[in-house]
Coordinates of C-alpha atoms and ligand atoms in Angstrom, one line a residue:
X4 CA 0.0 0.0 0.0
X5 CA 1.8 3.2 -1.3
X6 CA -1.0 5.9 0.1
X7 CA -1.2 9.8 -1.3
X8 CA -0.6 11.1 1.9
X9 CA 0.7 8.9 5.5
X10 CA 0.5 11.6 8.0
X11 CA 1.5 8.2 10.2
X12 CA 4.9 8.4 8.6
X13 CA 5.2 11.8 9.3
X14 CA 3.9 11.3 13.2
X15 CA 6.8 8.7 14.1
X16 CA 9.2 11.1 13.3
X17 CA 7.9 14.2 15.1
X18 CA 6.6 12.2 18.4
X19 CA 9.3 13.6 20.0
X20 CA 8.7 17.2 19.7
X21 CA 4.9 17.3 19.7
X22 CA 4.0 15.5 22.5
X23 CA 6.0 17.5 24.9
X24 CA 4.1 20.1 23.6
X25 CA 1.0 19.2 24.0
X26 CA 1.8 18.2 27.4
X27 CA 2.9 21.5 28.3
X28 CA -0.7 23.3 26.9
X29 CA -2.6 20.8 28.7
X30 CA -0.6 21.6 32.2
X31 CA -0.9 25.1 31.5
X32 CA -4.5 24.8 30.5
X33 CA -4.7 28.0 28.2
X34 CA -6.7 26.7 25.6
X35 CA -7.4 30.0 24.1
X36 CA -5.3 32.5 22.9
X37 CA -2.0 31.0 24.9
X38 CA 1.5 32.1 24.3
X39 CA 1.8 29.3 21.2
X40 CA -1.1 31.6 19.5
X41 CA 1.5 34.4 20.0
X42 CA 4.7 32.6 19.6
X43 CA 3.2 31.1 16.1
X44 CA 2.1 34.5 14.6
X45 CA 5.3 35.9 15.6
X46 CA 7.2 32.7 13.9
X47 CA 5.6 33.0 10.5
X48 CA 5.2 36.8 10.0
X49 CA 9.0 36.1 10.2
X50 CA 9.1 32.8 7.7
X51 CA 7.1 34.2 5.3
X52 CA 8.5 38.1 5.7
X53 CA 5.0 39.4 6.5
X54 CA 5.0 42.3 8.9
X55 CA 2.0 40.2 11.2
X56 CA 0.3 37.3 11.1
X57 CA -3.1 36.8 12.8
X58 CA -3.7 33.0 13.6
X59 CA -7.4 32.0 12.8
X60 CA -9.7 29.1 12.9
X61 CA -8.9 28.0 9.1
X62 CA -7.3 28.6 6.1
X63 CA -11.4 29.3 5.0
X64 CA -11.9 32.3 7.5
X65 CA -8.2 33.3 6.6
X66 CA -9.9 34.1 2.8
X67 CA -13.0 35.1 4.2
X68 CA -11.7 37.7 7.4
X69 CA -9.1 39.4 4.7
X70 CA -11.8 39.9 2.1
X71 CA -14.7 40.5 5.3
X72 CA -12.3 43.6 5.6
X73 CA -13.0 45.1 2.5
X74 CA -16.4 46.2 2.9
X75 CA -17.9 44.2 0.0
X76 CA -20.9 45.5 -1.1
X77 CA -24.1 43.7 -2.8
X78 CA -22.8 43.0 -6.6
X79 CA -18.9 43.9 -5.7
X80 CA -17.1 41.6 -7.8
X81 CA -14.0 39.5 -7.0
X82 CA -11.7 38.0 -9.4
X83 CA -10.6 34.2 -8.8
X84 CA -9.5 30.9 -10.8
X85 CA -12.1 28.3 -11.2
X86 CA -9.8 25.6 -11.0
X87 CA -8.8 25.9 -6.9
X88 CA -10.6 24.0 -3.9
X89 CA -14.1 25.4 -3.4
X90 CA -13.4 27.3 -0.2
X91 CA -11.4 30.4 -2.4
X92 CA -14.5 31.2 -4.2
X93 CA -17.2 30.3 -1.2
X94 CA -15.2 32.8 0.9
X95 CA -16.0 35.4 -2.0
X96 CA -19.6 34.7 -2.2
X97 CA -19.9 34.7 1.8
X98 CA -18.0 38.0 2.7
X99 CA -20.5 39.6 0.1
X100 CA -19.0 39.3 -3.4
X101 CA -19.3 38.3 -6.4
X102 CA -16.7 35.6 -7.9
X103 CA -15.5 36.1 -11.3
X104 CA -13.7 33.6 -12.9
X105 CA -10.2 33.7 -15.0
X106 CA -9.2 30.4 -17.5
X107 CA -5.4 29.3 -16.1
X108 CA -2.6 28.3 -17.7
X109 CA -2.8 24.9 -18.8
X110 CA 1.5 24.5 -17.7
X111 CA 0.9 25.7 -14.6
X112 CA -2.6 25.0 -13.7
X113 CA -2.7 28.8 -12.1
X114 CA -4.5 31.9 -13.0
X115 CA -3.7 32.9 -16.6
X116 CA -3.2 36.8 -15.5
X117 CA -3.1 37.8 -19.5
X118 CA -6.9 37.1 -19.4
X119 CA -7.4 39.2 -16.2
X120 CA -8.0 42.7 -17.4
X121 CA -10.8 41.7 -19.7
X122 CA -13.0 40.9 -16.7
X123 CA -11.9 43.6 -14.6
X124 CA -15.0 46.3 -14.3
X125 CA -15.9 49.3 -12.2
X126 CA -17.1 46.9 -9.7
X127 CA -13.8 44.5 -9.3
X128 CA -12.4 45.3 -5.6
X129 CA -10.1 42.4 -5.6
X130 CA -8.1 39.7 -7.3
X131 CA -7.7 36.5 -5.3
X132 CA -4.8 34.4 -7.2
X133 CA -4.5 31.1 -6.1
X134 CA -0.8 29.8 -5.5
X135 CA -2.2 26.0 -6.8
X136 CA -0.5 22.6 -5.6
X137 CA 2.6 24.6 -3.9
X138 CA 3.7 26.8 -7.2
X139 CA 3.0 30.9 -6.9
X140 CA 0.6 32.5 -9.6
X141 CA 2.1 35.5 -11.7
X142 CA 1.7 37.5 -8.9
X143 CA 3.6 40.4 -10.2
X144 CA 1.3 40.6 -13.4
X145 CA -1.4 40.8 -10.5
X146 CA 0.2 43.6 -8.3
X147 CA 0.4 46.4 -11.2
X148 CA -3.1 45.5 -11.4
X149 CA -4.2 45.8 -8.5
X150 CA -2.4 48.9 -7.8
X151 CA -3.5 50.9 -11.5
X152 CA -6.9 50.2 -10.5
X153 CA -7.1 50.2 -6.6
X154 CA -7.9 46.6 -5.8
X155 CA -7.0 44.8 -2.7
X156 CA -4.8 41.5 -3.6
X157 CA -5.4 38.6 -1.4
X158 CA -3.1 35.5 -2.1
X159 CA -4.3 32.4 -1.6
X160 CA -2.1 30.9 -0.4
X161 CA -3.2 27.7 1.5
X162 CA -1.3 25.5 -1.1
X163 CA 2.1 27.0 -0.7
X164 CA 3.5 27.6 2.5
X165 CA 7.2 28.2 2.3
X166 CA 6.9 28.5 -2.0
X167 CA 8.8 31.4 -3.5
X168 CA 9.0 33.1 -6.7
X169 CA 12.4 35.9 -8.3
X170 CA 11.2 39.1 -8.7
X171 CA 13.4 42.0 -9.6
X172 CA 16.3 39.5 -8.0
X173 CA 14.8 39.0 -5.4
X174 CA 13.0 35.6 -3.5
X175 CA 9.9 36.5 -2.4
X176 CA 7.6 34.6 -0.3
X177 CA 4.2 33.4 -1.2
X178 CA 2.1 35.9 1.6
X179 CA 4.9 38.7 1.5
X180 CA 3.3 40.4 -1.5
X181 CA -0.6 40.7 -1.4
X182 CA -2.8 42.9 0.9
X183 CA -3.3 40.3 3.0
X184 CA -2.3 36.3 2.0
X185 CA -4.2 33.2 3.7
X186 CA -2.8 30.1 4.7
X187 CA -4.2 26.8 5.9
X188 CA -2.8 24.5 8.4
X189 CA -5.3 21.5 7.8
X190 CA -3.8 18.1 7.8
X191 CA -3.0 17.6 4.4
X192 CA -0.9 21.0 3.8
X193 CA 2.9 20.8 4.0
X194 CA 2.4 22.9 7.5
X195 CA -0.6 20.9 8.9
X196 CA -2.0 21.1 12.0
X197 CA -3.8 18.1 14.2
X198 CA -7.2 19.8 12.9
X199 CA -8.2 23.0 11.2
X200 CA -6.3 26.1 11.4
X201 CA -5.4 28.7 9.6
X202 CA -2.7 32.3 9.4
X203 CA -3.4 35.7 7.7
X204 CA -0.2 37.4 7.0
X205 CA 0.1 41.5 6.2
X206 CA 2.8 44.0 5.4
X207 CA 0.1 46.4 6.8
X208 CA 0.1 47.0 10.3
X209 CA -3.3 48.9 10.5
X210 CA -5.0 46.0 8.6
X211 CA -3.9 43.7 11.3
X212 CA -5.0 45.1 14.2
X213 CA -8.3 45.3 12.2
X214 CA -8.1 41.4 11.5
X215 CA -7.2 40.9 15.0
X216 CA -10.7 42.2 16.2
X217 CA -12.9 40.7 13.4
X218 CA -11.4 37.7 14.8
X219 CA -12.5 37.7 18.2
X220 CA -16.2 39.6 17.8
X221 CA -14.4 42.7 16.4
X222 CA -13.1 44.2 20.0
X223 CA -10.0 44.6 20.8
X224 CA -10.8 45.1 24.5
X225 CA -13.3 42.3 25.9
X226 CA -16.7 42.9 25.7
X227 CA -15.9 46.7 23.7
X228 CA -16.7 46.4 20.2
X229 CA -16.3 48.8 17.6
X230 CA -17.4 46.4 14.6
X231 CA -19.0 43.4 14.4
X232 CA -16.4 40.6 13.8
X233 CA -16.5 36.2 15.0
X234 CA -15.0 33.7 16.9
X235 CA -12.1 32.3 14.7
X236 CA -9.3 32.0 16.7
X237 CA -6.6 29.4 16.3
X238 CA -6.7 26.6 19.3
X239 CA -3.1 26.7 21.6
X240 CA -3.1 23.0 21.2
X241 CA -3.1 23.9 17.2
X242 CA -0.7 26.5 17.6
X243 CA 1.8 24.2 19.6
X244 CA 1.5 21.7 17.3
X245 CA 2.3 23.7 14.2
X246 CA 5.4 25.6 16.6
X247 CA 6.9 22.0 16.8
X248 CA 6.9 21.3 13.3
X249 CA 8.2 24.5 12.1
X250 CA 11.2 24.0 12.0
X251 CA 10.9 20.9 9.9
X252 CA 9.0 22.5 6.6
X253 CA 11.3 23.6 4.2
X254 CA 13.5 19.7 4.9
X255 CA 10.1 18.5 3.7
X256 CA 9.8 20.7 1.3
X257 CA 12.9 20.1 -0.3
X258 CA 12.3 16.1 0.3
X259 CA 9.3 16.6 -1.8
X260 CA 11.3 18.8 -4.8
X261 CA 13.4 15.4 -4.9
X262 CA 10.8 13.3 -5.4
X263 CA 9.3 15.0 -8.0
X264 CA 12.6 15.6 -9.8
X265 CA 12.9 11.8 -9.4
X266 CA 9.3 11.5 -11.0
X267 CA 10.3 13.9 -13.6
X268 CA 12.9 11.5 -14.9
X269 CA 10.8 8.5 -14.6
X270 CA 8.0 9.6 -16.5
X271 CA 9.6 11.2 -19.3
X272 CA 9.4 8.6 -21.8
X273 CA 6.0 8.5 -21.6
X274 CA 3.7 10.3 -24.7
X275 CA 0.3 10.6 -22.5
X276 CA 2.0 11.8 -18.9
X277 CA 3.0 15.2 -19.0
X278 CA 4.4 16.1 -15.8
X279 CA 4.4 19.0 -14.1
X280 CA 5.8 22.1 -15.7
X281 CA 7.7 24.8 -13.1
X282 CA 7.3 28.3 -14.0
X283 CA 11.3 29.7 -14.1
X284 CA 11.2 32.0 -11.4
X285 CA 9.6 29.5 -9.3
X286 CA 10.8 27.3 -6.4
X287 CA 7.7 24.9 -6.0
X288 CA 6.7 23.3 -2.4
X289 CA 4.3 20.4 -4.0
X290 CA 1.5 20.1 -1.7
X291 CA 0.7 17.9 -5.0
X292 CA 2.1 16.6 -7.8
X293 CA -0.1 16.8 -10.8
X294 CA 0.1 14.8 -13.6
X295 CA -1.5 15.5 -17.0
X296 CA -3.0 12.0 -19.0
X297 CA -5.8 12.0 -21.4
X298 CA -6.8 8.5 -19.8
X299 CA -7.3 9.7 -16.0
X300 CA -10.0 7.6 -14.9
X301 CA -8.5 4.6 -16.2
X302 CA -5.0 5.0 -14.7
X303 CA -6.3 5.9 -11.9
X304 CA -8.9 2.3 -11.3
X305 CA -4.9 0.8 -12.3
X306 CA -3.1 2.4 -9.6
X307 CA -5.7 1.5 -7.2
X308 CA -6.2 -1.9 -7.6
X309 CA -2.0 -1.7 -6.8
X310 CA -2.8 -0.4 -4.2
X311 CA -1.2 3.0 -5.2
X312 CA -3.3 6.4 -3.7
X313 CA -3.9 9.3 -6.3
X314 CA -6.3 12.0 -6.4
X315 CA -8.0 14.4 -8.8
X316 CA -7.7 18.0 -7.8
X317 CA -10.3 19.0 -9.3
X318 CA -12.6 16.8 -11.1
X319 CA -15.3 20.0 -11.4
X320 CA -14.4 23.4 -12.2
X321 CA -16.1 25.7 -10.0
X322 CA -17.7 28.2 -12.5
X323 CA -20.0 25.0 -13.3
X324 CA -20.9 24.2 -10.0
X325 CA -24.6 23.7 -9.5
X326 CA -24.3 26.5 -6.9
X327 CA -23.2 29.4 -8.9
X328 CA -25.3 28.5 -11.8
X329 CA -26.7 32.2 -10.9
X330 CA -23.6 33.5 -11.9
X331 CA -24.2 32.4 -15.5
X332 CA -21.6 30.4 -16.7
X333 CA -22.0 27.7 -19.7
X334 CA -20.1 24.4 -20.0
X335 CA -17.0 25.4 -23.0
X336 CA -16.5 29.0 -21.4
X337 CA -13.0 27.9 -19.4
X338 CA -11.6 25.7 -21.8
X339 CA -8.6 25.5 -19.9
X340 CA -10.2 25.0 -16.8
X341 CA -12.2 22.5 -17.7
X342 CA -9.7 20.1 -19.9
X343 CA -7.6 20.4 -16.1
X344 CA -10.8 18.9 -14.6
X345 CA -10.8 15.6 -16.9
X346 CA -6.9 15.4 -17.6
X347 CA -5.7 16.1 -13.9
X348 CA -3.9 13.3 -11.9
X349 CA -2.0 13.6 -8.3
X350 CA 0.5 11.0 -6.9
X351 CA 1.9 10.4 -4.1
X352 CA 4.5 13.4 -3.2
X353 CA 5.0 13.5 0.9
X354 CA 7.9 13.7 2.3
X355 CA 8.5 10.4 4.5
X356 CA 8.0 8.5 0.4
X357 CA 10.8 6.4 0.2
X358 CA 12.6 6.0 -2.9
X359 CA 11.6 1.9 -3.6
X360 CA 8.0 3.2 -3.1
X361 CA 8.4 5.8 -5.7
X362 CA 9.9 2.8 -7.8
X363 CA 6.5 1.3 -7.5
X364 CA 4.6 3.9 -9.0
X365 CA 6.6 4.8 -11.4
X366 CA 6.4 1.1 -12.5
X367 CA 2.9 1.3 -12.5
X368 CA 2.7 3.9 -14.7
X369 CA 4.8 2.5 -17.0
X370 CA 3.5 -0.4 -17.1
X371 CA -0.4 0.8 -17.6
X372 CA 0.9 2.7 -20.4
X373 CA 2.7 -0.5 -22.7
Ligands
LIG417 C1 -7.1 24.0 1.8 C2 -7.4 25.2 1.0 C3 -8.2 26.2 1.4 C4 -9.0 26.1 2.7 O1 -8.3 25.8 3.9 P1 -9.1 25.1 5.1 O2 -8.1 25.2 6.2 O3 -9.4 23.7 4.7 O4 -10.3 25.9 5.4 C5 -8.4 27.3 0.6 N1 -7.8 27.4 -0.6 C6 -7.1 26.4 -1.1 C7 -6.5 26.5 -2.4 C8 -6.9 25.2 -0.3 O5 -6.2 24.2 -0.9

């Protein structure tokens, strides 16, 4: 059994520095807002080169606090990719918006920002780019237009802790560069938590404070409050969790750049597996490894009954989703978008996959394709 994701792995070889952790939390018995909370926010407004970060409840409420700041208005429309986990574009239609939807680039499956400025009208107040399976959008594309036309840029950014991209020279951080950039600490990201959780970071001090209140009931003093904000705070057992395995991210993240250099080579030679394609610019943290094949399904069933885990990210593009069928979108009107949804493949990538495991898939592929 070669599964898509063994958190098990991963817990052996952290046991160590979680438990004692945990242990501490439960003796000091802050369950809210503890010093983790404070320690975490502090640890990856540094790792990411964010001025703050505000620690929230999940990566979900991270998209929907940072665009719940904005003010939406009734028919205020935000700009996404269809081709992202449902919770970029619920997030939109819940803090008030409107999504509007941009095809991708078929290389790298993320927003195709040369199609952006058609669907930007005097209602757009924000573009959300989505930094897909660990690899940052054209985010600089993004950021001269969001600043010629005064929208807020929130990076979504859930995918890609720790993922960078050259500009001007320069490495910068996916969550450095946007108005505000979300990040999700569920299980399956390469920063996971033990449950949900989730990190806003900023560059803008004001907007921080701001985020800080709508995150506790919008007061910044208990029981004063000046707006009307929620409870989505991140737990201290969370937050000491994700402290302990801090330190460990960009090892894994480099273990998983091995691997798929090591698929990259392995698949080569074959006509209907295009792997995938790295933007230059672009170091990628592949929270998943995303094959292209014209016979999905099929390859899929094989790998299974080997016992081999794969998943399709996404099998239904979100601009034909039975709940935004008000928006008015026909089947045809993504093309990109939705040949991603039927071509789409992801194998095993995690850290802790050993190299005669990877032999195994590889094998398998091969051999469904002869
Ligand atoms: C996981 C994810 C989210 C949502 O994060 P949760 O913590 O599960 O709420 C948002 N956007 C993308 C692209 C994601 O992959």
């Amino acid at each position: 059994m070669i599964p898509l994701l063994d958190l098990k792995a991963q817990f052996e070889t952290i046991k160590e520095d979680v438990l004692p952790a945990l242990l501490e939390v439960a003796e000091s018995q802050r369950f809210i807002m503890g010093e983790p909370v404070r320690q975490l926010e502090e640890a990856i407004s540094q790792y990411v080169g964010a001025e703050s970060a505000i620690a929230c409840a999940s990566g979900t409420d991270a998209l929907l606090l940072s665009l719940t700041a904005l003010g939406l208005e009734p028919g205020d429309e935000v700009i996404t990719s269809p081709f992202t986990f449902f919770a970029t574009a619920g997030a939109i239609h819940n803090a008030g918006g409107t999504p509007v939807f941009v095809d991708i680039e078929p290389d790298t499956f993320n927003i195709d920002t040369t199609q952006i400025e058609a669907a930007i009208t005097p209602r757009t107040r924000a573009i959300v780019p989505v930094h897909l399976f660990g690899q940052m959008a054209r985010i600089e594309d993004v950021m001269v237009l969001c600043d010629r036309h005064g929208m807020a840029l929130i990076e979504d950014a859930a995918q890609a802790i720790g993922a960078r991209r050259l500009l001007a020279g320069e490495w910068c951080m996916a969550g450095s560069l946007g108005t505000t950039g979300a990040f999700s600490f569920f299980p399956s990201k390469n920063l996971g938590g033990w449950g949900d959780g989730g990190i806003i970071t900023t560059q803008d001090a004001a907007l921080a404070q701001r985020l800080a209140k709508l995150r506790t009931h919008g007061g910044a003093k208990q029981y004063h409050h000046e707006e009307i904000g929620t409870n989505s705070r991140l737990d201290t057992l969370q937050a000491a969790i994700l402290l302990a395995k801090l330190p460990r991210l960009d090892k894994w993240n480099e273990a998983r750049r091995r691997h798929a250099e090591i698929y990259a080579e392995g698949l080569a030679d074959i006509a209907d597996v295009t792997v995938p394609y790295t933007d230059r610019g672009n170091e990628h943290v592949y929270n998943q490894y995303t094959i292209r094949t014209t016979r999905r399904d099929e390859l899929r069933s094989f790998l299974n009954e080997r016992g081999i885990g794969s998943a399709v990210y996404y099998p239904k593009a979100l601009h034909l989703q039975p709940c935004f069928e008000h928006l008015g979108y026909e089947g045809g009107q993504l093309p990109e978008t939705e040949r991603a949804c039927s071509e789409v493949l992801s194998l095993p990538v995690y850290p802790e996959l050993s190299a005669d495991q990877q032999e195994v898939v590889i094998a398998a592929i091969k051999e469904f394709h002869t």
